[in-house]
């Protein structure tokens, strides 16, 4: 069961042009900032918005030629869209009834699914009497019980408060593990992406900017957006024998177009030019922003390159750091982790 | 210091209220309470009441059968001239019922546009109970269409999309999702239509006439009785008033409360 899709949509103010592959049992998380086109991508796969060009095949079957109701997919919408006039059980039984299952069989199967997602005893509740987490589970059970060949989830955890989110996330993780078809999950939350994904597809402005396993996305970010999520500094440029943009020395002696990441804690700040430092990189810059992060302080520095450095509160006091101040940043070449692109 | 109010409005307001309630008071004042049981058990009255309830019910059912689909088309199917069609549908709301009756006569009457075709099928609508139902549905259906169309337009199509992803085709989605979601408005529209059909006078007497037992509905019976037997007319009117109060009660959640 493999999904292969080429989706092209052109709107006056927005365009989407992506290629997606997802294998059987694989969870592909589409991660991107708001407005990147994540939901549109999902709606196109579901057949709720027409493609301008492209094709969607699931195990060789051309889905794009089918109406939404004939695509055999399960969708969990961000707002769940549980039918307000139907009980939890009837909501879950809905796709079974659509498939022509008898009322009794559909109800029995729906009850089993509700138990599966831990909602036994709530079968007769209307959606308005369910909590956010419960409604999400009903939506998931409803999407799964029709035995879909492809599962699509649009920000399935976004509507939940922080307290219930963790529980629902681990429950969702279990369900996704036992689902045999490909799963596409859209989110703007890095934590959801990192904990649920087999592969992350980073979408920005309607284009895929990175398609890699989670570990690689966080260690080798392709864009500043991804680097920010991973909590890293990203420098993009051209290297000549390990010197990036004629400015930053890295340990690997690469040449050609490169990305380099630098951990914020690997950047040391000094009040005056450091003498006798072994660091190969010493940059003069000024502070443009400061933000407390737990026991550290994140200091934003002017570029080029634009960097953030994490320093201790003691260092802030000792160096009397404040916005607008001139400082020196030193970075060891071994901390500038460059990779070719 | 309290804000000063335009107290001059109080007098016309009171006058307005008195004006609206005066007929009710007049009716109740002239009601022959002691003779009421006798008057209400008059077979002619019961006949007219039965005819009215039957024909208003049938007119409501007819309105539901063709009015709900019409409302759905107006709300969900974009087509050129939709605004014009929408305006035409509401025409019976503002059209003098007598004009409607004359129109019905020249459309479905024996010498009307579709009369010969209907006659060929052995159907004669004018001056029959079926004609009463038709005349009532003509004036009552727009209430239903307008109410249901408004509800359909204001409910977004999120649930219909969800139903499609769950494998439901167009008809299943309409039957199991769309219709239940607007059910309260369908019910309210049906009650309004029923009330309008029950009170119908002008189109009915023009198109269906005044044949006791066949086309003489309550409002027509009231009008006729006023000449010959005013006490009976008051009794009949009282029954209609009672039905109206019931309708008002049925709709209280929608229109009476702010």
Coordinates of C-alpha atoms in Angstrom, one line a residue:
Chain A
X1 CA 0.0 0.0 0.0
X2 CA 2.0 3.0 -1.3
X3 CA 0.8 6.5 -1.8
X4 CA 2.4 8.4 -4.6
X5 CA 1.1 11.9 -5.3
X6 CA 2.0 14.9 -7.4
X7 CA -0.2 17.8 -6.3
X8 CA -0.3 21.1 -8.2
X9 CA -2.7 23.8 -7.3
X10 CA -2.5 27.4 -8.5
X11 CA -4.4 30.2 -6.8
X12 CA -4.0 33.9 -7.4
X13 CA -2.3 34.4 -4.1
X14 CA -1.0 30.9 -3.4
X15 CA 0.4 27.9 -5.2
X16 CA 1.1 24.4 -4.1
X17 CA 3.5 22.1 -6.0
X18 CA 4.5 19.0 -4.0
X19 CA 5.5 15.4 -4.6
X20 CA 4.7 13.0 -1.8
X21 CA 5.5 9.3 -1.2
X22 CA 4.4 7.3 1.7
X23 CA 4.8 3.6 2.2
X24 CA 2.6 1.1 4.0
X25 CA 2.5 1.7 7.7
X26 CA 4.6 4.8 7.3
X27 CA 3.7 8.0 9.2
X28 CA 4.7 11.0 7.1
X29 CA 4.3 14.3 9.0
X30 CA 3.9 17.4 7.0
X31 CA 5.4 20.2 9.1
X32 CA 5.3 23.8 8.2
X33 CA 4.4 27.3 9.3
X34 CA 0.9 28.6 9.1
X35 CA -0.1 29.4 5.6
X36 CA 2.4 27.0 4.1
X37 CA -0.4 25.0 2.4
X38 CA -0.5 22.0 4.7
X39 CA -4.3 21.8 5.0
X40 CA -4.7 22.5 1.3
X41 CA -2.4 19.6 0.6
X42 CA -4.5 17.3 2.8
X43 CA -7.8 18.5 1.3
X44 CA -6.4 17.9 -2.2
X45 CA -5.6 14.3 -1.2
X46 CA -9.1 13.9 0.2
X47 CA -10.6 15.3 -3.0
X48 CA -12.2 18.3 -1.3
X49 CA -10.3 20.7 -3.5
X50 CA -9.7 19.9 -7.1
X51 CA -6.2 19.6 -8.5
X52 CA -5.0 21.8 -11.3
X53 CA -2.4 19.3 -12.3
X54 CA -0.9 16.1 -11.0
X55 CA -2.1 12.7 -9.9
X56 CA -2.6 10.7 -6.8
X57 CA -2.1 6.9 -6.8
X58 CA -2.6 4.5 -4.0
X59 CA -1.2 1.1 -4.8
X60 CA -1.5 2.0 -8.5
X61 CA -5.2 3.1 -8.2
X62 CA -5.7 6.6 -9.6
X63 CA -7.4 8.3 -6.6
X64 CA -7.6 11.7 -8.3
X65 CA -10.1 10.4 -10.7
X66 CA -12.5 9.4 -7.9
X67 CA -15.0 11.5 -5.9
X68 CA -14.1 12.0 -2.2
X69 CA -16.6 9.3 -1.1
X70 CA -15.0 6.7 -3.4
X71 CA -11.4 7.3 -2.3
X72 CA -11.6 5.0 0.7
X73 CA -9.7 7.3 3.0
X74 CA -10.0 8.3 6.6
X75 CA -9.8 12.0 7.5
X76 CA -9.5 13.5 11.0
X77 CA -10.2 17.2 10.6
X78 CA -8.7 19.8 12.8
X79 CA -12.1 20.7 14.2
X80 CA -13.1 17.0 14.2
X81 CA -16.5 17.7 12.5
X82 CA -18.4 15.2 14.5
X83 CA -22.0 15.2 13.4
X84 CA -23.7 17.2 16.2
X85 CA -27.0 15.4 15.9
X86 CA -25.5 11.9 16.2
X87 CA -24.2 10.1 19.3
X88 CA -20.5 9.1 19.5
X89 CA -21.5 5.6 18.5
X90 CA -23.6 6.7 15.5
X91 CA -20.8 9.0 14.5
X92 CA -18.3 6.1 14.4
X93 CA -20.9 3.9 12.7
X94 CA -21.4 6.4 10.0
X95 CA -18.8 5.2 7.5
X96 CA -19.9 1.6 8.1
X97 CA -23.5 2.5 7.3
X98 CA -22.2 4.3 4.2
X99 CA -20.6 1.1 3.1
X100 CA -23.9 -0.7 3.4
X101 CA -23.3 -2.5 6.7
X102 CA -26.6 -3.2 8.6
X103 CA -27.5 -0.9 11.5
X104 CA -26.9 -3.6 14.1
X105 CA -23.5 -4.7 12.7
X106 CA -22.4 -1.1 12.3
X107 CA -23.4 -0.2 15.9
X108 CA -21.6 -3.2 17.3
X109 CA -18.5 -2.5 15.4
X110 CA -18.6 1.2 16.3
X111 CA -18.9 0.3 20.0
X112 CA -15.8 -2.0 19.7
X113 CA -13.9 0.9 18.1
X114 CA -14.9 3.3 20.9
X115 CA -13.7 0.8 23.4
X116 CA -10.4 0.5 21.4
X117 CA -9.8 4.2 21.8
X118 CA -10.8 4.1 25.5
X119 CA -14.2 5.6 25.4
X120 CA -16.4 2.7 26.6
X121 CA -19.4 4.1 28.5
X122 CA -19.6 7.2 26.4
X123 CA -21.3 5.6 23.3
X124 CA -24.5 7.5 23.7
X125 CA -23.1 10.9 24.3
X126 CA -23.6 13.7 21.8
X127 CA -20.4 15.5 20.6
X128 CA -21.4 18.5 22.6
X129 CA -21.1 16.5 25.8
X130 CA -17.6 15.2 25.0
X131 CA -14.4 16.9 26.1
X132 CA -11.8 17.9 23.5
X133 CA -9.7 14.9 24.0
X134 CA -12.7 12.6 23.9
X135 CA -14.0 14.2 20.7
X136 CA -10.6 13.7 19.1
X137 CA -10.7 10.0 19.9
X138 CA -14.2 9.7 18.5
X139 CA -13.0 11.4 15.3
X140 CA -10.0 9.1 15.1
X141 CA -12.2 6.0 15.6
X142 CA -14.6 7.3 13.0
X143 CA -11.8 7.8 10.5
X144 CA -10.3 4.3 11.2
X145 CA -13.4 2.1 11.4
X146 CA -14.3 2.3 7.8
X147 CA -11.0 0.4 7.2
X148 CA -9.5 3.2 5.0
X149 CA -6.5 2.5 2.8
X150 CA -5.0 6.0 3.6
X151 CA -5.3 8.0 6.8
X152 CA -5.1 11.8 6.7
X153 CA -4.9 13.9 9.9
X154 CA -5.1 17.7 9.9
X155 CA -3.6 19.1 13.1
X156 CA -5.2 16.4 15.2
X157 CA -3.9 17.8 18.5
X158 CA -4.1 21.5 17.8
X159 CA -7.5 22.0 19.4
X160 CA -6.5 20.3 22.7
X161 CA -5.2 22.1 25.8
X162 CA -1.7 21.3 27.0
X163 CA -2.8 19.1 29.8
X164 CA -4.6 16.5 27.6
X165 CA -2.3 16.8 24.7
X166 CA 0.3 14.4 25.9
X167 CA -2.1 11.7 26.7
X168 CA -3.9 12.0 23.4
X169 CA -0.6 12.1 21.5
X170 CA 0.5 8.8 23.0
X171 CA -2.9 7.3 22.3
X172 CA -2.7 8.5 18.7
X173 CA 0.8 7.1 18.4
X174 CA -0.4 3.7 19.4
X175 CA -3.3 3.8 16.9
X176 CA -1.0 5.0 14.1
X177 CA 1.4 2.1 14.8
X178 CA -1.3 -0.4 14.2
X179 CA -2.6 1.2 11.1
X180 CA -1.4 -0.6 8.1
X181 CA -1.8 1.9 5.3
X182 CA 0.2 5.1 4.8
X183 CA -0.6 8.0 7.2
X184 CA -0.2 11.7 6.4
X185 CA -0.4 14.0 9.4
X186 CA -0.3 17.7 9.1
X187 CA 1.0 19.9 12.0
X188 CA 2.8 23.1 12.8
X189 CA 3.9 21.7 16.2
X190 CA 7.5 20.4 16.1
X191 CA 6.9 18.2 19.1
X192 CA 4.0 16.4 17.3
X193 CA 6.2 16.0 14.3
X194 CA 9.2 14.6 16.1
X195 CA 7.3 12.2 18.3
X196 CA 4.9 10.8 15.6
X197 CA 6.8 10.9 12.3
X198 CA 8.7 8.2 10.5
X199 CA 9.5 10.9 8.1
X200 CA 9.1 14.6 8.1
X201 CA 8.2 16.6 5.1
X202 CA 8.8 20.3 5.7
X203 CA 6.5 22.5 3.7
X204 CA 7.1 26.2 3.1
X205 CA 5.2 28.4 0.7
X206 CA 3.6 25.5 -1.0
X207 CA 6.9 23.7 -1.7
X208 CA 8.7 20.8 0.0
X209 CA 11.9 22.2 1.4
X210 CA 13.0 19.1 3.2
X211 CA 12.0 15.4 3.3
X212 CA 13.9 13.4 5.8
X213 CA 13.7 11.3 9.0
X214 CA 13.1 13.4 12.1
X215 CA 16.7 12.9 13.4
X216 CA 18.1 14.3 10.2
X217 CA 15.6 17.2 10.1
X218 CA 16.8 18.4 13.5
X219 CA 20.5 17.8 12.9
X220 CA 20.6 18.9 9.2
X221 CA 18.0 21.6 8.9
X222 CA 17.4 22.8 5.4
X223 CA 15.9 26.2 6.1
X224 CA 16.0 28.8 8.9
X225 CA 12.4 27.7 9.8
X226 CA 13.5 24.1 10.4
X227 CA 16.7 25.3 12.2
X228 CA 14.6 27.4 14.6
X229 CA 12.4 24.4 15.4
X230 CA 15.5 22.4 16.1
X231 CA 16.9 25.1 18.2
X232 CA 20.0 25.6 16.1
X233 CA 21.7 28.4 14.2
X234 CA 21.8 27.8 10.5
X235 CA 24.3 29.5 8.2
X236 CA 23.8 29.0 4.5
X237 CA 26.4 29.8 1.9
X238 CA 29.4 28.8 -0.1
X239 CA 32.5 27.2 1.4
X240 CA 36.0 27.4 0.1
X241 CA 38.2 24.8 1.8
X242 CA 36.1 24.9 5.0
X243 CA 35.6 28.6 5.2
X244 CA 32.0 29.6 4.7
X245 CA 31.2 32.9 3.0
X246 CA 34.7 33.9 3.6
X247 CA 33.8 34.4 7.3
X248 CA 33.2 31.3 9.3
X249 CA 35.7 28.5 9.7
X250 CA 34.5 25.0 10.0
X251 CA 36.5 21.8 10.8
X252 CA 35.3 19.9 7.8
X253 CA 37.3 21.2 4.8
X254 CA 34.3 21.4 2.4
X255 CA 34.1 23.4 -0.8
X256 CA 30.9 24.4 -2.6
X257 CA 27.4 25.2 -1.4
X258 CA 27.0 24.2 2.2
X259 CA 24.8 24.6 5.3
X260 CA 26.3 24.8 8.7
X261 CA 24.6 24.5 12.1
X262 CA 25.9 25.9 15.3
X263 CA 24.4 25.1 18.7
X264 CA 23.5 28.3 20.5
X265 CA 25.4 27.0 23.6
X266 CA 28.6 26.6 21.6
X267 CA 28.8 30.4 21.1
X268 CA 30.8 32.2 23.7
X269 CA 30.4 36.0 24.3
X270 CA 33.1 38.4 25.4
X271 CA 33.1 42.0 26.4
X272 CA 36.3 42.7 24.5
X273 CA 38.2 41.0 21.7
X274 CA 39.3 37.7 23.3
X275 CA 43.1 37.4 23.5
X276 CA 44.8 34.1 23.2
X277 CA 41.6 32.2 22.5
X278 CA 41.9 28.9 20.6
X279 CA 38.6 29.5 18.8
X280 CA 39.1 29.9 15.1
X281 CA 36.1 32.2 14.7
X282 CA 35.9 35.5 16.5
X283 CA 33.1 37.8 15.3
X284 CA 32.3 41.3 16.3
X285 CA 28.6 41.9 16.6
X286 CA 26.0 43.6 18.7
X287 CA 23.1 42.4 20.8
X288 CA 19.6 42.9 19.3
X289 CA 17.5 40.9 21.7
X290 CA 17.6 38.9 24.9
X291 CA 15.2 36.3 26.2
X292 CA 15.2 34.2 29.3
X293 CA 15.0 30.4 28.6
X294 CA 14.9 28.5 31.8
X295 CA 18.4 28.8 33.4
X296 CA 19.9 30.2 30.3
X297 CA 19.5 33.5 28.4
X298 CA 19.2 33.4 24.7
X299 CA 21.0 36.4 23.1
X300 CA 20.2 37.4 19.5
X301 CA 23.2 38.9 17.6
X302 CA 23.4 41.0 14.5
X303 CA 25.0 39.4 11.5
X304 CA 26.3 38.5 9.2
X305 CA 25.7 35.7 10.1
X306 CA 22.7 36.3 12.3
X307 CA 23.2 34.0 15.3
X308 CA 21.6 33.3 18.7
X309 CA 23.8 32.4 21.6
X310 CA 22.8 30.8 24.9
X311 CA 24.7 32.1 27.9
X312 CA 24.3 31.7 31.7
X313 CA 22.6 34.2 33.8
X314 CA 25.9 34.7 35.6
X315 CA 27.6 35.6 32.2
X316 CA 24.9 38.1 31.5
X317 CA 25.6 39.8 34.9
X318 CA 29.4 39.6 34.6
X319 CA 29.5 41.0 31.1
X320 CA 26.6 43.4 31.8
X321 CA 24.9 42.3 28.6
X322 CA 22.1 44.5 27.3
X323 CA 20.5 45.2 24.0
X324 CA 22.5 47.4 21.6
X325 CA 25.8 46.4 23.3
X326 CA 28.9 45.6 21.2
X327 CA 30.2 42.1 22.0
X328 CA 32.6 39.5 20.6
X329 CA 31.4 36.0 19.8
X330 CA 33.9 33.2 19.6
X331 CA 33.1 29.8 18.1
X332 CA 35.4 26.8 17.7
X333 CA 35.8 25.5 14.2
X334 CA 34.7 22.0 15.5
X335 CA 31.4 23.5 16.6
X336 CA 30.6 24.8 13.1
X337 CA 29.0 21.6 11.7
X338 CA 29.0 22.0 7.9
X339 CA 27.3 19.7 5.4
X340 CA 27.1 20.0 1.6
X341 CA 23.7 20.7 0.1
Chain B
X1 CA -28.9 61.7 36.3
X2 CA -31.0 59.4 34.2
X3 CA -30.8 59.6 30.5
X4 CA -33.9 61.4 29.2
X5 CA -36.1 59.3 27.0
X6 CA -38.6 60.3 24.2
X7 CA -41.7 59.7 26.4
X8 CA -43.8 61.1 23.6
X9 CA -43.6 57.6 22.0
X10 CA -45.5 56.1 24.8
X11 CA -49.0 57.2 23.7
X12 CA -48.8 55.9 20.1
X13 CA -47.2 52.7 21.4
X14 CA -50.1 52.2 23.7
X15 CA -52.5 52.9 20.9
X16 CA -50.7 50.4 18.7
X17 CA -51.0 47.7 21.4
X18 CA -54.7 48.4 21.9
X19 CA -55.3 48.4 18.1
X20 CA -53.7 44.9 17.8
X21 CA -55.6 43.5 20.8
X22 CA -59.0 45.1 20.1
X23 CA -60.2 42.5 17.7
X24 CA -59.3 39.8 20.2
X25 CA -61.2 41.6 22.9
X26 CA -64.1 42.1 20.5
X27 CA -64.2 38.4 19.6
X28 CA -64.0 37.3 23.3
X29 CA -66.7 39.9 24.3
X30 CA -69.1 38.6 21.7
X31 CA -68.5 34.9 22.3
X32 CA -71.8 33.3 23.4
X33 CA -70.0 31.2 26.1
X34 CA -73.0 29.4 27.3
X35 CA -74.1 28.2 23.9
X36 CA -70.5 27.4 22.8
X37 CA -70.7 23.6 23.3
X38 CA -73.8 23.5 21.2
X39 CA -72.4 25.7 18.5
X40 CA -69.1 23.8 18.4
X41 CA -70.8 20.5 18.0
X42 CA -72.7 21.7 14.9
X43 CA -71.9 19.1 12.1
X44 CA -71.4 21.9 9.6
X45 CA -68.7 23.4 11.8
X46 CA -67.0 20.1 12.4
X47 CA -67.1 19.4 8.7
X48 CA -65.4 22.7 7.9
X49 CA -62.9 22.2 10.7
X50 CA -62.1 18.7 9.5
X51 CA -61.7 19.9 5.9
X52 CA -59.4 22.8 7.1
X53 CA -57.2 20.6 9.1
X54 CA -57.0 17.9 6.4
X55 CA -56.3 20.4 3.6
X56 CA -53.8 22.4 5.6
X57 CA -51.9 19.2 6.6
X58 CA -51.8 18.0 3.0
X59 CA -50.7 21.5 1.8
X60 CA -47.9 21.4 4.4
X61 CA -46.8 17.9 3.3
X62 CA -46.9 19.0 -0.4
X63 CA -44.8 22.1 0.6
X64 CA -42.3 19.8 2.4
X65 CA -42.1 17.4 -0.5
X66 CA -41.3 20.1 -3.2
X67 CA -40.3 23.0 -1.0
X68 CA -37.4 21.5 0.8
X69 CA -35.7 20.3 -2.4
X70 CA -36.3 23.8 -3.9
X71 CA -34.8 25.4 -0.8
X72 CA -31.7 23.1 -1.2
X73 CA -31.3 24.0 -4.8
X74 CA -31.5 27.7 -4.0
X75 CA -29.0 27.4 -1.2
X76 CA -26.5 25.0 -2.6
X77 CA -26.6 24.9 -6.4
X78 CA -25.2 28.0 -8.1
X79 CA -26.9 28.7 -11.4
X80 CA -27.3 31.8 -13.5
X81 CA -30.4 33.8 -12.4
X82 CA -30.5 32.3 -9.0
X83 CA -31.3 35.6 -7.4
X84 CA -34.2 36.1 -9.8
X85 CA -35.6 32.6 -9.0
X86 CA -35.2 33.3 -5.3
X87 CA -37.3 36.5 -5.7
X88 CA -39.9 34.7 -7.7
X89 CA -40.3 32.0 -5.1
X90 CA -41.1 34.6 -2.5
X91 CA -43.7 36.3 -4.8
X92 CA -46.7 34.5 -3.2
X93 CA -45.7 36.1 0.1
X94 CA -46.5 39.6 -1.2
X95 CA -49.0 38.7 -3.9
X96 CA -52.7 39.4 -3.0
X97 CA -54.1 35.9 -2.5
X98 CA -57.0 36.6 -4.8
X99 CA -54.5 37.2 -7.6
X100 CA -52.9 33.9 -6.7
X101 CA -56.3 32.3 -7.0
X102 CA -57.0 33.8 -10.4
X103 CA -53.6 32.7 -11.5
X104 CA -54.2 29.2 -10.3
X105 CA -57.5 29.2 -12.1
X106 CA -55.9 30.1 -15.4
X107 CA -53.0 27.6 -14.9
X108 CA -54.8 24.6 -13.5
X109 CA -58.5 25.4 -14.1
X110 CA -60.5 23.6 -16.8
X111 CA -59.8 26.4 -19.3
X112 CA -56.4 27.1 -18.0
X113 CA -52.9 26.5 -19.3
X114 CA -52.6 23.0 -18.0
X115 CA -56.3 22.4 -17.7
X116 CA -56.8 20.3 -20.9
X117 CA -53.8 18.2 -20.1
X118 CA -55.0 17.6 -16.6
X119 CA -58.6 16.9 -17.9
X120 CA -57.1 14.4 -20.3
X121 CA -55.6 12.6 -17.3
X122 CA -59.1 12.7 -15.6
X123 CA -57.9 15.3 -13.0
X124 CA -60.0 18.3 -12.2
X125 CA -58.5 20.5 -9.6
X126 CA -60.6 23.7 -9.5
X127 CA -63.6 23.5 -7.2
X128 CA -62.4 20.4 -5.5
X129 CA -60.6 19.6 -2.3
X130 CA -57.4 19.0 -4.2
X131 CA -57.8 22.6 -5.4
X132 CA -58.0 23.7 -1.8
X133 CA -54.8 21.9 -1.1
X134 CA -53.2 23.5 -4.1
X135 CA -54.3 27.0 -3.3
X136 CA -53.1 26.7 0.3
X137 CA -49.8 25.2 -0.7
X138 CA -49.3 28.0 -3.2
X139 CA -49.5 30.7 -0.6
X140 CA -47.9 28.7 2.3
X141 CA -44.9 27.0 0.6
X142 CA -42.7 30.2 0.3
X143 CA -42.7 30.4 4.2
X144 CA -41.1 26.9 4.2
X145 CA -38.7 27.6 1.4
X146 CA -37.5 30.9 2.8
X147 CA -37.0 29.4 6.3
X148 CA -35.2 26.2 5.1
X149 CA -33.1 28.0 2.6
X150 CA -31.9 30.5 5.2
X151 CA -30.9 27.6 7.5
X152 CA -29.1 25.8 4.7
X153 CA -27.2 28.9 3.7
X154 CA -26.1 29.7 7.2
X155 CA -24.9 26.1 8.0
X156 CA -21.5 25.7 6.5
X157 CA -20.6 22.6 4.5
X158 CA -18.0 21.2 6.8
X159 CA -20.1 18.3 7.9
X160 CA -21.0 17.5 4.3
X161 CA -17.3 17.4 3.5
X162 CA -16.7 15.1 6.4
X163 CA -19.6 12.8 5.3
X164 CA -18.0 12.6 1.8
X165 CA -14.7 11.5 3.3
X166 CA -16.6 8.9 5.3
X167 CA -17.9 7.3 2.1
X168 CA -21.3 8.9 2.0
X169 CA -22.7 9.7 -1.5
X170 CA -24.8 12.9 -2.2
X171 CA -28.1 11.4 -1.3
X172 CA -26.9 9.7 1.9
X173 CA -25.2 12.9 3.0
X174 CA -28.4 14.9 2.4
X175 CA -30.6 12.4 4.2
X176 CA -28.3 11.7 7.2
X177 CA -26.4 14.9 7.6
X178 CA -27.8 18.0 5.8
X179 CA -31.5 17.4 6.6
X180 CA -31.0 16.5 10.3
X181 CA -28.9 19.6 10.8
X182 CA -31.6 21.9 9.5
X183 CA -34.4 19.8 11.0
X184 CA -35.4 22.6 13.5
X185 CA -35.8 25.0 10.6
X186 CA -37.8 22.5 8.5
X187 CA -40.1 22.0 11.5
X188 CA -40.5 25.8 12.0
X189 CA -41.1 26.3 8.3
X190 CA -43.7 23.6 8.3
X191 CA -45.5 25.1 11.3
X192 CA -45.5 28.5 9.6
X193 CA -46.8 27.0 6.4
X194 CA -49.5 25.1 8.2
X195 CA -50.6 28.2 10.0
X196 CA -50.7 30.2 6.7
X197 CA -52.5 27.3 4.9
X198 CA -55.1 27.1 7.7
X199 CA -55.9 30.8 7.4
X200 CA -55.9 30.8 3.6
X201 CA -59.0 32.5 2.2
X202 CA -58.5 34.5 -1.0
X203 CA -56.8 32.1 -3.2
X204 CA -58.9 29.2 -2.0
X205 CA -62.3 30.8 -2.5
X206 CA -61.2 32.1 -6.0
X207 CA -59.7 28.8 -7.2
X208 CA -61.7 26.2 -5.3
X209 CA -64.9 28.0 -4.5
X210 CA -67.2 27.6 -1.5
X211 CA -68.8 24.2 -1.5
X212 CA -69.7 23.0 2.0
X213 CA -68.0 19.7 2.7
X214 CA -65.7 19.9 -0.3
X215 CA -64.0 23.3 -0.5
X216 CA -65.6 25.3 2.3
X217 CA -62.7 25.7 4.8
X218 CA -63.0 27.3 8.2
X219 CA -62.1 30.9 7.2
X220 CA -64.6 30.7 4.4
X221 CA -67.2 29.2 6.7
X222 CA -66.6 32.1 9.2
X223 CA -67.1 34.7 6.4
X224 CA -70.3 33.0 5.2
X225 CA -71.7 32.5 8.7
X226 CA -71.2 36.1 9.5
X227 CA -74.2 36.9 7.3
X228 CA -76.6 34.2 8.4
X229 CA -75.5 33.1 11.9
X230 CA -73.1 35.6 13.6
X231 CA -72.9 33.5 16.8
X232 CA -71.7 30.5 14.8
X233 CA -69.2 32.7 13.1
X234 CA -67.8 33.8 16.4
X235 CA -67.5 30.2 17.6
X236 CA -65.7 29.3 14.4
X237 CA -63.4 32.2 14.7
X238 CA -62.6 31.2 18.3
X239 CA -61.5 27.8 17.1
X240 CA -59.2 29.4 14.5
X241 CA -57.9 31.6 17.3
X242 CA -57.2 28.6 19.4
X243 CA -55.2 26.9 16.6
X244 CA -53.2 30.1 16.1
X245 CA -52.3 30.2 19.7
X246 CA -51.1 26.6 19.5
X247 CA -48.9 27.6 16.5
X248 CA -47.5 30.5 18.4
X249 CA -46.6 28.1 21.2
X250 CA -44.9 25.7 18.8
X251 CA -42.8 28.5 17.5
X252 CA -42.1 30.3 20.8
X253 CA -38.4 29.3 20.8
X254 CA -37.8 30.8 17.5
X255 CA -39.7 33.9 17.1
X256 CA -41.3 35.0 20.3
X257 CA -38.3 35.0 22.5
X258 CA -35.7 37.7 21.7

